Short mmCIF file of C-alpha atoms and ligand atoms in Angstrom, two decimals:
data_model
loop_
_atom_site.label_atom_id
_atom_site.label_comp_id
_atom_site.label_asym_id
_atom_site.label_seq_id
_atom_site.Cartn_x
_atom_site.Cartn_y
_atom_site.Cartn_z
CA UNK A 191 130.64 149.07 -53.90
CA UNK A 192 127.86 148.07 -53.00
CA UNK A 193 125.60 144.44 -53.84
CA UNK A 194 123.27 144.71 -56.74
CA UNK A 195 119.79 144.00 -55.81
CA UNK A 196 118.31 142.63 -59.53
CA UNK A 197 115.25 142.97 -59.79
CA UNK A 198 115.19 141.22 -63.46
CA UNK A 199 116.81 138.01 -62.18
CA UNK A 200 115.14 137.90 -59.17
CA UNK A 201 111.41 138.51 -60.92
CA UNK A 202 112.29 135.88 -63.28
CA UNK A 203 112.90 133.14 -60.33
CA UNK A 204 108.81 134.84 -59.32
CA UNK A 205 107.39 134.29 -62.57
CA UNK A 206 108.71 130.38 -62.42
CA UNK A 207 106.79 130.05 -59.25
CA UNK A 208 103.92 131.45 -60.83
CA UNK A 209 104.41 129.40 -63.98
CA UNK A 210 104.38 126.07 -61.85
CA UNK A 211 101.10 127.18 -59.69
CA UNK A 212 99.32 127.97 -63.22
CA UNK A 213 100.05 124.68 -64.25
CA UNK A 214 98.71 123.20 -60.34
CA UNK A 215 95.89 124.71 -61.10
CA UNK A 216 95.46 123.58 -64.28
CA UNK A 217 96.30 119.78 -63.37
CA UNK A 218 94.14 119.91 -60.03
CA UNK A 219 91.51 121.91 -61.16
CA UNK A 220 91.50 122.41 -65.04
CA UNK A 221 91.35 126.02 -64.11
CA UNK A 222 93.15 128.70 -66.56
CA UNK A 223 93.75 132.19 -64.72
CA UNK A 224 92.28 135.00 -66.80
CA UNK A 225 93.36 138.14 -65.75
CA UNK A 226 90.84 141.49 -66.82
CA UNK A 227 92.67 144.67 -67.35
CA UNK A 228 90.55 147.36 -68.38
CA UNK A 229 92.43 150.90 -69.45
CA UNK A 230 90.50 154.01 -69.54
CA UNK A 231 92.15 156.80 -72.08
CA UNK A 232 95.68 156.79 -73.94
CA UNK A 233 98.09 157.74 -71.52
CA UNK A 234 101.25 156.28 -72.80
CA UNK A 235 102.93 154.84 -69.65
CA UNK A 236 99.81 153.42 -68.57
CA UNK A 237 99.61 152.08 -72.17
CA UNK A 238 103.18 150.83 -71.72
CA UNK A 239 102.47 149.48 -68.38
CA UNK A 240 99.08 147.16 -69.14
CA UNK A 241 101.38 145.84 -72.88
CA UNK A 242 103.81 144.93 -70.40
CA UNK A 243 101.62 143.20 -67.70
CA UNK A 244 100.02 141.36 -70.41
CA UNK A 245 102.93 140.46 -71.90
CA UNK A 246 104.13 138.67 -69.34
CA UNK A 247 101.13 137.34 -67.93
CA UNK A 248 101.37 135.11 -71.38
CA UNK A 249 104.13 133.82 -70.83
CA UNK A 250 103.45 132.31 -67.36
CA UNK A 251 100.15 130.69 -69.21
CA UNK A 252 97.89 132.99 -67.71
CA UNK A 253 95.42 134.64 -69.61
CA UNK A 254 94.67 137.72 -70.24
CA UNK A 255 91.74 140.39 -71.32
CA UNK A 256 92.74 144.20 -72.42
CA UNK A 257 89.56 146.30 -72.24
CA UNK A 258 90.04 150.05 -73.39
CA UNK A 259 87.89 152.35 -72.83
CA UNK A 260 86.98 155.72 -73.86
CA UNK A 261 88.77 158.52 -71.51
CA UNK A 262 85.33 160.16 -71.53
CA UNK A 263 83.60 157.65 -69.88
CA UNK A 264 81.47 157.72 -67.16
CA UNK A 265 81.37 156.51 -63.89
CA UNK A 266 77.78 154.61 -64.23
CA UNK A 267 79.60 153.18 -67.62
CA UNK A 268 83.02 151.75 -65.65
CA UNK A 269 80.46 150.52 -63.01
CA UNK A 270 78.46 148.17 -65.21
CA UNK A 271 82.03 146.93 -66.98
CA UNK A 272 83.10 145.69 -63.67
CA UNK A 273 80.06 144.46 -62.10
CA UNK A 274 79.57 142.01 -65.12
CA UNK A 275 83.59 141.08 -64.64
CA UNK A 276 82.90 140.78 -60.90
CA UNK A 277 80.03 138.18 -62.10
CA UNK A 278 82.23 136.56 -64.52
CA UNK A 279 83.57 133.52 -63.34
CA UNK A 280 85.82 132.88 -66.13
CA UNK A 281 87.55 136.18 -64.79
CA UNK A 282 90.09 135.72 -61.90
CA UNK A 283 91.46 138.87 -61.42
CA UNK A 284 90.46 142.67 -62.24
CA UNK A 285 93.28 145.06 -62.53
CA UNK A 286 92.07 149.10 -63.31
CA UNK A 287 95.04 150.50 -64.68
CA UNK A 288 95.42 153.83 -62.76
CA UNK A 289 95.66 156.90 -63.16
CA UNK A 290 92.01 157.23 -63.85
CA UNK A 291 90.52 160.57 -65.89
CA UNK A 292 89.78 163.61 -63.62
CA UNK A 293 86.12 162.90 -64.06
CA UNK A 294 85.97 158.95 -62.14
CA UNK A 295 86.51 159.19 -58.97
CA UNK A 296 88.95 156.36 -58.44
CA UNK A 297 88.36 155.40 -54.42
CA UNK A 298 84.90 154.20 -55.89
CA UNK A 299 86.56 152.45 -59.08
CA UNK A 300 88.72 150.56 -56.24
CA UNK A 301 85.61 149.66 -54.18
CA UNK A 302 83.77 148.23 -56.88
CA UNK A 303 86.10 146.01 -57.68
CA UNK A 304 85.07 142.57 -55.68
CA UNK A 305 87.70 141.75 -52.70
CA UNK A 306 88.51 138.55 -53.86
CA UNK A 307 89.33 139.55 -57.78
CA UNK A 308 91.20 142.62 -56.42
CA UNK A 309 94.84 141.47 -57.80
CA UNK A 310 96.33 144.64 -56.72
CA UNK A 311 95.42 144.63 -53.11
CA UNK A 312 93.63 147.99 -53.10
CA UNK A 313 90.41 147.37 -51.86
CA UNK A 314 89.41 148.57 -48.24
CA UNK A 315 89.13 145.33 -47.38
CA UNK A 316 92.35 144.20 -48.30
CA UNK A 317 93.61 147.56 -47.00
CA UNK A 318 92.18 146.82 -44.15
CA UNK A 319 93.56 143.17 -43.54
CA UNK A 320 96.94 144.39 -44.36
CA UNK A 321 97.12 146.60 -41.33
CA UNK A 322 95.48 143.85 -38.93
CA UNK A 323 98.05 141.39 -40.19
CA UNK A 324 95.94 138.87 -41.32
CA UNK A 325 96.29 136.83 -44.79
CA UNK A 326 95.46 138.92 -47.81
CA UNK A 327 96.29 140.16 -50.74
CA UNK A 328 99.23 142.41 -50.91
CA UNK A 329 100.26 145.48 -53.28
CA UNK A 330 102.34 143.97 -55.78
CA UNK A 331 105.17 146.41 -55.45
CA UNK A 332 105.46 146.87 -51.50
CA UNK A 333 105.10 142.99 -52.17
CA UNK A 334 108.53 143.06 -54.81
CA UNK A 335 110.10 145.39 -52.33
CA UNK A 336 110.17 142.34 -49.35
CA UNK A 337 111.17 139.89 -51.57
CA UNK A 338 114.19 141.82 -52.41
CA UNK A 339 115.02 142.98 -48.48
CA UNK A 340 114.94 139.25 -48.47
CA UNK A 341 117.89 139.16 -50.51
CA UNK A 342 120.02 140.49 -48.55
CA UNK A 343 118.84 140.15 -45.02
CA UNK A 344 116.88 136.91 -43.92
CA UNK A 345 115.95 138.62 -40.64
CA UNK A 346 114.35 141.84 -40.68
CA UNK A 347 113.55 142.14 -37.40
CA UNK A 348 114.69 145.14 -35.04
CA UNK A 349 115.99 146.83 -38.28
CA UNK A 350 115.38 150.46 -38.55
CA UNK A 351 113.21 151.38 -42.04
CA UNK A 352 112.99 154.28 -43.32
CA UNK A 353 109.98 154.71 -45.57
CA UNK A 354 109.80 157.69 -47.97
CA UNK A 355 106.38 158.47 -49.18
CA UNK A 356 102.89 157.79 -48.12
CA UNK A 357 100.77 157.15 -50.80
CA UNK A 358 98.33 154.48 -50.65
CA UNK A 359 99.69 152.27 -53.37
CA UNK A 360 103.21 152.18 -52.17
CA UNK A 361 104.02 154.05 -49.17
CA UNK A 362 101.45 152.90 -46.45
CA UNK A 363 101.43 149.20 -47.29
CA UNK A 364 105.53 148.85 -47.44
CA UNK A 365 105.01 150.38 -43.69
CA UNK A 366 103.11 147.53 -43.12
CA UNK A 367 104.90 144.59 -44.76
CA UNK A 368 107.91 146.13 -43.00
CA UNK A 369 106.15 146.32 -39.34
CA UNK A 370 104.76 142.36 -39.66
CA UNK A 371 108.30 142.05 -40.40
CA UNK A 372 109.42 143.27 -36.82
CA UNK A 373 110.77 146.45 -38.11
CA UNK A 374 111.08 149.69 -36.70
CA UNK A 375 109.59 151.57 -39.48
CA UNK A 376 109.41 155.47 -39.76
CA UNK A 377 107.37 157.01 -43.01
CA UNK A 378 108.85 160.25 -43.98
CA UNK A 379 106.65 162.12 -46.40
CA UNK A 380 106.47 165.75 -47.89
CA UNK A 381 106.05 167.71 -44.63
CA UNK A 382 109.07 165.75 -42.77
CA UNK A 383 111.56 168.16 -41.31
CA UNK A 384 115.12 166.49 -41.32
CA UNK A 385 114.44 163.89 -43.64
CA UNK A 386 118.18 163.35 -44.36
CA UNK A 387 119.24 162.72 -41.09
CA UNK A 388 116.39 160.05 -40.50
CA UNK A 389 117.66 158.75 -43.46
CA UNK A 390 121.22 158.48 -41.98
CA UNK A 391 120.03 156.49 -39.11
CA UNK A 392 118.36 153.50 -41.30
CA UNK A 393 119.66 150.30 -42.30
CA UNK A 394 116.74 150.04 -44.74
CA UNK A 395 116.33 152.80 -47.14
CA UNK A 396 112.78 152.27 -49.38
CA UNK A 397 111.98 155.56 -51.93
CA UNK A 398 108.84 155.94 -53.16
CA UNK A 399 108.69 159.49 -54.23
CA UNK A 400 108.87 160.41 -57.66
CA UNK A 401 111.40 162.81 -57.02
CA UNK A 402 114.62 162.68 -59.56
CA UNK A 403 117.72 161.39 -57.39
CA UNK A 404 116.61 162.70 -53.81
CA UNK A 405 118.57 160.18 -52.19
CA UNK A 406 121.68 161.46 -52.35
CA UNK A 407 124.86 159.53 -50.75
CA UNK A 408 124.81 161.44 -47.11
CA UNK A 409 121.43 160.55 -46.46
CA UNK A 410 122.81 156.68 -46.32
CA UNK A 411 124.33 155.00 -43.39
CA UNK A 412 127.36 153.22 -44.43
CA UNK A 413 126.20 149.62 -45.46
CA UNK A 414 122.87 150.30 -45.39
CA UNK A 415 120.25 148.29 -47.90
CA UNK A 416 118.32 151.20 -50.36
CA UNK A 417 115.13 149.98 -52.28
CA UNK A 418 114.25 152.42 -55.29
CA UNK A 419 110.95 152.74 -55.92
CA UNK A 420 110.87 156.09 -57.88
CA UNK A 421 110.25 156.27 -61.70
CA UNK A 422 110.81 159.59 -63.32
CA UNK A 423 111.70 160.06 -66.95
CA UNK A 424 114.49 162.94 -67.93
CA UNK A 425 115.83 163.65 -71.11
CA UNK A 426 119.63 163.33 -72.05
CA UNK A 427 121.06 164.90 -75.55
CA UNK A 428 117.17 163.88 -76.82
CA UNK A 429 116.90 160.37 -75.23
CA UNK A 430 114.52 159.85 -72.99
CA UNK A 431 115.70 157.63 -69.99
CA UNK A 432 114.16 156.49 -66.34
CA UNK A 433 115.95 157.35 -63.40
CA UNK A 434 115.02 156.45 -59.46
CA UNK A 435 114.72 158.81 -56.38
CA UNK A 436 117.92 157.60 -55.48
CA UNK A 437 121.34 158.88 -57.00
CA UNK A 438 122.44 155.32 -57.93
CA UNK A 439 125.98 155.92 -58.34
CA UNK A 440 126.95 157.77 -55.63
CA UNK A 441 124.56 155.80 -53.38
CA UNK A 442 126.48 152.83 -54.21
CA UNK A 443 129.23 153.96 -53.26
CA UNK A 444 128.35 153.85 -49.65
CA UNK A 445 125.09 151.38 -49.06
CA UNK A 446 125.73 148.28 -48.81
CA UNK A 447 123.10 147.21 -51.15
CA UNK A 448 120.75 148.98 -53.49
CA UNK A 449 118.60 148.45 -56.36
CA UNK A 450 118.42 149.88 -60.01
CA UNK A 451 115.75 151.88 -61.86
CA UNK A 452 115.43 150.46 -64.69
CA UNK A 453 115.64 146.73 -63.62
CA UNK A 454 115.05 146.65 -60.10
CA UNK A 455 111.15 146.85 -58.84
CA UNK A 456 109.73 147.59 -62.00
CA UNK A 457 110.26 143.94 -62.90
CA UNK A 458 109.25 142.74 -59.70
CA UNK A 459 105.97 144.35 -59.43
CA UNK A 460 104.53 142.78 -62.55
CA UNK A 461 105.65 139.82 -61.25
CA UNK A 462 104.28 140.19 -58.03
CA UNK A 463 100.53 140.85 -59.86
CA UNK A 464 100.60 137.48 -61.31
CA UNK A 465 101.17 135.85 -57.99
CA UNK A 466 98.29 137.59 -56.49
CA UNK A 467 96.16 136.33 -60.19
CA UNK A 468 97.09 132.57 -59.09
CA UNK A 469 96.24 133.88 -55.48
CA UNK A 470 93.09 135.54 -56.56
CA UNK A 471 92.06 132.00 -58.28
CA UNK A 472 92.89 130.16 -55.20
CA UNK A 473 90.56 132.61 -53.44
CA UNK A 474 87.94 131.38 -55.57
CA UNK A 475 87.89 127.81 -55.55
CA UNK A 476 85.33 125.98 -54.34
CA UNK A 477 84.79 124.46 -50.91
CA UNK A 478 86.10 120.96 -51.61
CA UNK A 479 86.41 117.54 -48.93
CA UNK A 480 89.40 116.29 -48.50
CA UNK A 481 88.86 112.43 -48.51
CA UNK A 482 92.14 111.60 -47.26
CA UNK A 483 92.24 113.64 -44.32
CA UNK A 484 88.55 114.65 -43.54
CA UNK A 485 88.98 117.95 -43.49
CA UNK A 486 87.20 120.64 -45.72
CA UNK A 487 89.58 122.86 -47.74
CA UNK A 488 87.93 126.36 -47.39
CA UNK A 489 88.52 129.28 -50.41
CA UNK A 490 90.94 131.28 -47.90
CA UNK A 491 87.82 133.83 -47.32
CA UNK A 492 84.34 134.92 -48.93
CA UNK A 493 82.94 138.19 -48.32
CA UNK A 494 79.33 138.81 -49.03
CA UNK A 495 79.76 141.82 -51.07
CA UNK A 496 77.03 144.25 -52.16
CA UNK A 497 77.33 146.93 -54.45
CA UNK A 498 74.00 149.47 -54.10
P1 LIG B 11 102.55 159.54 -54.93
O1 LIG B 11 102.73 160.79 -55.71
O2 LIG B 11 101.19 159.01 -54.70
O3 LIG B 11 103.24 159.73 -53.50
C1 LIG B 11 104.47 160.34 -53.37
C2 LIG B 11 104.81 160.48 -51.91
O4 LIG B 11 106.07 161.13 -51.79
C3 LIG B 11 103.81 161.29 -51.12
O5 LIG B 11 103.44 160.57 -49.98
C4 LIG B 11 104.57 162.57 -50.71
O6 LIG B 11 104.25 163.00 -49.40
C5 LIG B 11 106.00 162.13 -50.78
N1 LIG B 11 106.91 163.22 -51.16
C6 LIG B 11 106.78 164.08 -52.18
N2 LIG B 11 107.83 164.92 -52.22
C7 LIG B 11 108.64 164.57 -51.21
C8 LIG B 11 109.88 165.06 -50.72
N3 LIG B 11 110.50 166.08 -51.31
N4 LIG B 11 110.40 164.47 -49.66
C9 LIG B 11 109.80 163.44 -49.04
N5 LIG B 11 108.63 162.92 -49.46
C10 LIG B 11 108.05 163.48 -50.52
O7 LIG B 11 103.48 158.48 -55.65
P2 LIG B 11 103.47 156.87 -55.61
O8 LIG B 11 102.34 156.37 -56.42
O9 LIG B 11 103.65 156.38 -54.22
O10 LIG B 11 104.80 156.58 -56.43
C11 LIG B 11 106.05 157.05 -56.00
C12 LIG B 11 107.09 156.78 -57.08
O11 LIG B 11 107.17 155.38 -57.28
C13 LIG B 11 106.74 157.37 -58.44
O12 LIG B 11 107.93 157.73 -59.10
C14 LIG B 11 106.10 156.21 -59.17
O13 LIG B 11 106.23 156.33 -60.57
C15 LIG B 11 106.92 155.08 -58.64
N6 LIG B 11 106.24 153.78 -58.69
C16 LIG B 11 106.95 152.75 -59.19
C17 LIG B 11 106.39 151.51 -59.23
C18 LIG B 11 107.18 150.38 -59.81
O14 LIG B 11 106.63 149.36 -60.13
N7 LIG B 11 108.49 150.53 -59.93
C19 LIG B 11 105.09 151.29 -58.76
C20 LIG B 11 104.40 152.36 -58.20
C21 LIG B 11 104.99 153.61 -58.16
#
């Protein structure tokens, strides 16, 4: 059988690291993080989603601010909402719970939001840094997903990943993480052609699909570690339950370890978007001197950021 990759235990250790850089920044610079979530419509998962994010943020002492708007809104409308949290400076972070309505045209709902608030990593210029391997922020759940390959293997390098999906949210940027992590990484997407045996050769197995148990038990190599990223809700006799892209049971049977859906990155994305709000108020701070050792302590980068 194979090792149980929790991602509720595991999140929880997260959120204590978070908890104890909320209070640093609270001792050092009587700074509270306030994260801004702003919801446009009444979908009910993204409902679900921002209760839960906000939920949590609470409990790690970080505050939070639930804006809801109309799913009719318009684009100029959204604008002006996060310009004047972009001029905030009570504000930290600015998540925009996606999906967005048909009519906002979410590439230019990412780019609005300012670099150094982004808390989910999205922006082009975050994108960007990602993929030159410099210091940024990084997408909380391709961010959850490395913590738990950390689990179980303390050296990534020369492993062969296998990355299912491409999107820009999940996909590209666990490509990344995995590549700065000496990988061998191939993505595998909707037009792959023998996905299943590219599967077989991996010792690193991450789905992000949204495709109901795809990942069946011969696409795994024996002993190989499988990350499940999917979310897709079925119903059973009238109960409505979450399953993965990865057919836990028999994949357990042959990987060596894998995660759950529920409990596995679900928890450790949220988590992972309250380390990059203490990140994004790091980002922030001041330019300070450093009497001790004469050095100036830098915010980690400014951008000069102008939105026509
Ligand atoms: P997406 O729809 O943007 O991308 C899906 C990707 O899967 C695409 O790149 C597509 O090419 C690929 N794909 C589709 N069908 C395929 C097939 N049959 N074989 C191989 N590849 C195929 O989705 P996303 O936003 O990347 O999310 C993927 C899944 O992860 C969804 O179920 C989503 O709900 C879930 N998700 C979970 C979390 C979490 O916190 N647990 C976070 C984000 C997304």
């Amino acid at each position: 059988m194979a090792q149980l990759i929790d991602g509720k235990a595991l999140s929880a250790k997260v959120l204590q690291q978070v908890a104890s850089e909320v209070a640093s920044l609270s001792a050092e610079h009587g700074i509270k993080p306030m994260l801004a979530v702003v919801l446009v419509g009444e979908d009910p998962a993204s409902q679900i989603y921002v209760r839960n994010k906000m939920k949590r943020a609470s409990e790690v002492g970080i505050g939070s601010r639930e804006y809801v708007l109309d799913a009719g809104i318009t684009q100029d409308e959204l604008a002006q909402l996060i310009d004047a949290l972009n001029n905030d400076a009570d504000v930290h972070g600015i998540l925009v719970q996606l999906p967005l309505p048909a009519q906002l045209d979410e590439d230019t709902v990412i780019e609005s939001v300012h670099p150094d608030k982004d808390v989910d990593g999205f922006h082009p210029l975050n994108v960007g840094a990602l993929a030159a391997g410099s210091d940024t922020v990084v997408p909380c759940t391709p961010q959850g997903c490395m913590i738990m390959l950390r689990q179980i293997h303390s050296d990534l390098s020369g492993k062969h990943a296998v990355v299912i999906g491409r999107s820009n949210i999940v996909g590209k940027p666990m490509a990344m993480l995995l590549l700065q992590a000496n990988c061998t990484v191939t993505i595998a997407h909707s037009h792959t052609q023998g996905i299943e045996s590219l599967c077989r050769q991996a010792d690193i197995v991450i789905a992000a699909v949204g495709c109901r148990e795809l990942v069946d038990a011969d696409w795994v190599k024996p002993g190989a570690t499988v990350i499940d990223v999917g979310i897709n809700a079925i119903e059973i006799d009238g109960t409505r339950k979450l399953v993965g892209d990865v057919a836990f049971d028999a994949v357990s049977q042959v990987a060596g370890a894998i995660s759950p859906v529920p409990g596995g990155v679900g928890p450790m994305t949220i988590a992972c978007l309250l380390l990059n709000t203490t990140g994004a108020v790091k980002r922030q701070l001041p330019r300070t001197f450093d009497l001790a050792s004469g050095t100036v302590n830098k915010p980690i980068r400014s951008y000069c950021y102008v939105r026509s």
